[in-house]
Coordinates of C-alpha atoms in Angstrom, one line a residue:
X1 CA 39.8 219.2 280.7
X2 CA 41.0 222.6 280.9
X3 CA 44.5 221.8 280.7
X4 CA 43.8 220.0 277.6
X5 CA 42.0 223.4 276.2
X6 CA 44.9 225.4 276.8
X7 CA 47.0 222.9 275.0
X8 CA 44.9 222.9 272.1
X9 CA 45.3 226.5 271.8
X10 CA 49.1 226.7 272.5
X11 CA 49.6 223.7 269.6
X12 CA 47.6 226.6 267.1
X13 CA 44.0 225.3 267.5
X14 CA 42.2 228.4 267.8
X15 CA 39.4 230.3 266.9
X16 CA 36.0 228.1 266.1
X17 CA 37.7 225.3 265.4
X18 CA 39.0 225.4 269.8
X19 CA 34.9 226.5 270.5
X20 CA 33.7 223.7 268.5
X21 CA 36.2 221.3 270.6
X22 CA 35.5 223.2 273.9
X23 CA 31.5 222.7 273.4
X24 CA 32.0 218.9 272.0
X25 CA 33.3 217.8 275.3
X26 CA 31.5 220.1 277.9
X27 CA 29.2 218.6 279.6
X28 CA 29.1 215.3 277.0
X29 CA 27.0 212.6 278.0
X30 CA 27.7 209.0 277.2
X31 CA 26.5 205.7 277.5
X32 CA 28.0 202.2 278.4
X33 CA 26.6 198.9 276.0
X34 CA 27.4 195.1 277.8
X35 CA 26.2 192.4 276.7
X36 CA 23.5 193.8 274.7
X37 CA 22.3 196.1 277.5
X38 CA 22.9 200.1 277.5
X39 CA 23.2 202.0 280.3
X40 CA 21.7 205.3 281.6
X41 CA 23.8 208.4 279.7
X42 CA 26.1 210.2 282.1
X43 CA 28.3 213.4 282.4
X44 CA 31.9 212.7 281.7
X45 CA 33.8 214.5 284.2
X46 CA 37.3 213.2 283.7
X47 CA 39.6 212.6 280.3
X48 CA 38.6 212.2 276.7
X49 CA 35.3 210.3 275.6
X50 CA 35.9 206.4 275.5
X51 CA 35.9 205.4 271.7
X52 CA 35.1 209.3 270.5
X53 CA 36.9 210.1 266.7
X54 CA 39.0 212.9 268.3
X55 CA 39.7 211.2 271.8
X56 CA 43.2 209.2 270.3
X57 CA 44.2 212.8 269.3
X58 CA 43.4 215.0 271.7
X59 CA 45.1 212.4 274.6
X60 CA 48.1 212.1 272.3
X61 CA 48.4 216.2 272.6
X62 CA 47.4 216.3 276.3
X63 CA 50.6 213.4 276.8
X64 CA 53.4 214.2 274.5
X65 CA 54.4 216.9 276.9
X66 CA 55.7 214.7 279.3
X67 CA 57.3 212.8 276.6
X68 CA 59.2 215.9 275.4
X69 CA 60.4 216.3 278.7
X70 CA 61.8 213.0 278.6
X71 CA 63.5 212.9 275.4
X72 CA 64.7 217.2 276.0
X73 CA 66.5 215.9 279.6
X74 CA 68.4 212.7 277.8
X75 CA 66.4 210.1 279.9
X76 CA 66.3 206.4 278.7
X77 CA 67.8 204.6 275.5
X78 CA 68.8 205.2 272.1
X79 CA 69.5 204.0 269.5
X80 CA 72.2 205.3 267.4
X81 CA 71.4 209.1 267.7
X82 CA 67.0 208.1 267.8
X83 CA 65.4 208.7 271.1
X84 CA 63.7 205.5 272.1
X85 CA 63.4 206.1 275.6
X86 CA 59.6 205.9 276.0
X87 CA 57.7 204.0 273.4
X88 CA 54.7 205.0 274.0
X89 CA 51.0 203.6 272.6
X90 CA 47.6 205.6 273.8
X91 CA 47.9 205.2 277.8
X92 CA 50.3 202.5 277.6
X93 CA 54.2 204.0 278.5
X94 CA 57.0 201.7 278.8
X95 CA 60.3 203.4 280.4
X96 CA 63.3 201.9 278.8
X97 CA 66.4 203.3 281.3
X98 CA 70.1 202.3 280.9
X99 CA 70.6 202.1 285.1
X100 CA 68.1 201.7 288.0
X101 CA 68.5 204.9 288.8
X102 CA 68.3 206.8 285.7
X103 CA 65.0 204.3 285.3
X104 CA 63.6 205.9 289.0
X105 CA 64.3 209.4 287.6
X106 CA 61.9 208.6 284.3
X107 CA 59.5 207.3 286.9
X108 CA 59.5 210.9 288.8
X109 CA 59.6 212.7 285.7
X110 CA 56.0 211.3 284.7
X111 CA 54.8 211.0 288.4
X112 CA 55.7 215.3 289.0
X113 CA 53.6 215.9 285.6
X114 CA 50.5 213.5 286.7
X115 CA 50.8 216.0 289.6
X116 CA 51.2 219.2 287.7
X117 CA 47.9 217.7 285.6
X118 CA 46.1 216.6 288.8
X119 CA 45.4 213.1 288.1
X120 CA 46.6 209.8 289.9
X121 CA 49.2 207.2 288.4
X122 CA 48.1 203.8 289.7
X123 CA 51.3 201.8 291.2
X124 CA 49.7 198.4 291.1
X125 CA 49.0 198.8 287.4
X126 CA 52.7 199.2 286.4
X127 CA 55.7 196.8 286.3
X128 CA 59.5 197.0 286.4
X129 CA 60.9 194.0 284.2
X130 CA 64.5 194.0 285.0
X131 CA 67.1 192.5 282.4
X132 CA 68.6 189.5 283.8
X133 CA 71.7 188.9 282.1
X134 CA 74.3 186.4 283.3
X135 CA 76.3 188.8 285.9
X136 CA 73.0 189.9 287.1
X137 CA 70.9 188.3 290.1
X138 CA 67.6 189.1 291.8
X139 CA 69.0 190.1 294.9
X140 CA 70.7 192.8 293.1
X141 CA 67.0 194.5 292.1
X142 CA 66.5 198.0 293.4
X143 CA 63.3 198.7 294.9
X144 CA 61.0 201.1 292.6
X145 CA 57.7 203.5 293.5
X146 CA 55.0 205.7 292.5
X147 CA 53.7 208.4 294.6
X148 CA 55.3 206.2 297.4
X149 CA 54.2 203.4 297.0
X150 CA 56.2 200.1 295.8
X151 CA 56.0 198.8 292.0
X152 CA 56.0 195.1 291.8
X153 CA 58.9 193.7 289.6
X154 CA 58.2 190.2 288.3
X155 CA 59.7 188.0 286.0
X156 CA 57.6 188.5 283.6
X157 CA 54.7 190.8 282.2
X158 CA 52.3 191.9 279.0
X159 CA 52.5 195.2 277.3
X160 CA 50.4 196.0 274.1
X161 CA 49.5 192.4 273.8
X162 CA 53.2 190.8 273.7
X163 CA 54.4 188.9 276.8
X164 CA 58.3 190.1 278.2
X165 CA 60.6 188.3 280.3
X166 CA 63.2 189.3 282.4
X167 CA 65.1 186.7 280.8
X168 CA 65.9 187.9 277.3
X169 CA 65.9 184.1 276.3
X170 CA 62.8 183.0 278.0
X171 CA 61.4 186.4 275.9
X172 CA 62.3 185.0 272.4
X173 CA 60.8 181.5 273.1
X174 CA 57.5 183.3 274.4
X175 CA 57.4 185.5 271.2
X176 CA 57.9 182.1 269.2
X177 CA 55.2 180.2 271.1
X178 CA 52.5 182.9 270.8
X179 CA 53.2 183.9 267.2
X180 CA 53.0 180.1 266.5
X181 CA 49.6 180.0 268.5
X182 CA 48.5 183.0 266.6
X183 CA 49.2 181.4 263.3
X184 CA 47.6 178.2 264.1
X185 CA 43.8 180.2 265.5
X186 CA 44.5 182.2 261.6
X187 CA 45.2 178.7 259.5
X188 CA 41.5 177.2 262.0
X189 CA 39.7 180.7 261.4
X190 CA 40.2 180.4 257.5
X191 CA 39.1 176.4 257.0
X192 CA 35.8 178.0 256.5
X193 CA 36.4 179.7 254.0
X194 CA 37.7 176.7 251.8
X195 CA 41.3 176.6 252.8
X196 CA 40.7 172.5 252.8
X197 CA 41.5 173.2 249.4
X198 CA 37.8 171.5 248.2
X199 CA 35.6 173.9 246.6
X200 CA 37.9 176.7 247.8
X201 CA 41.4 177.9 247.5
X202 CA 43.7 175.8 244.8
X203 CA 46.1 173.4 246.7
X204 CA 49.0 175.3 246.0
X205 CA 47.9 178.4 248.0
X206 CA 46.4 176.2 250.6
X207 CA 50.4 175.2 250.9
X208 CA 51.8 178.9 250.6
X209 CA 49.1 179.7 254.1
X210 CA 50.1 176.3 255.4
X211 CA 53.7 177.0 255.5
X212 CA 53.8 180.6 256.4

């Protein structure tokens, strides 16, 4: 936490506004609720509250630094002239590289900061989805690793939600299948509601839904 202090106050939050911050999150106490059951409160030792107003911000200031180095040393892909090297949402980072080895270079670059912030990247929690494209095979993958340790590169994975192939093709059709799924669970979810067209909607929006 006190990294994250002293890059509060180097982005300009000073003064009270810092105090009121620093006192927030020392020695905070929280709770966990499952299944209609809360547990004992407890100290949070390490990161930001789980689900707390400010925790989204103050994880996006404690982060972006290692996203600036990124984008300041030219790592990863553009577009046109915009930097889109490391979409990036909450926790979730995806390293888009243009080679293998500019890709184990992005790797390092985040692995020396988790150092320099003294916490511990997980390896079996991240993926290397390789572009197959029709000169390419898998025997010409290059191994991968974090703190030493080998990352996994299947043929397929989920990030935010949306399921990527290492096929580009097999992607589209997977984007198309769940997006169709998706709309089907929205058209079930809303027959409630009157979409049957009887007592409900009129049958020409019923339609509109239907066929969108």
């Amino acid at each position: 936490m006190y990294s994250l202090y002293r890059k509060l106050f180097l982005s300009g939050v000073g003064g009270t506004l810092w105090l009121l911050i620093r006192q927030l999150s020392t020695n905070a106490l929280t709770s966990i609720k499952w299944d209609g059951l809360t547990s004992e409160p407890f100290l949070i030792q390490q990161g930001v509250r789980q689900g707390g107003i400010l925790s989204t911000e103050l994880y996006k200031l404690y982060v972006n630094d290692v996203l600036d180095q990124l984008e300041d040393n030219g790592l990863g892909k553009y577009i046109g002239d915009i930097y889109c090297g490391a979409p990036t949402c909450a926790d979730d980072i995806a390293l888009v590289a243009n080679s293998p080895t500019e890709l184990q270079v992005m790797i390092s670059t985040v692995e020396n900061y988790s150092k320099h912030e003294k916490y511990v990247l997980q390896p079996t929690k991240s993926v290397v989805l390789k572009n197959k494209g029709s000169n390419s095979s898998a025997s010409s993958l290059q191994d991968f690793s974090i703190n030493e340790q080998a990352i996994i590169q299947p043929d397929s994975a989920v990030h935010l939600g949306i399921k990527h192939n290492a096929n580009f093709k097999k992607t589209i059709t997977s984007h198309i299948n769940e997006n169709i799924s998706k709309a089907k669970r929205s058209m079930y979810s809303l027959m409630g509601a009157g979409l049957h067209g009887k007592n409900g909607l009129n049958p020409t929006t019923s339609l509109h839904i239907f066929h969108t």
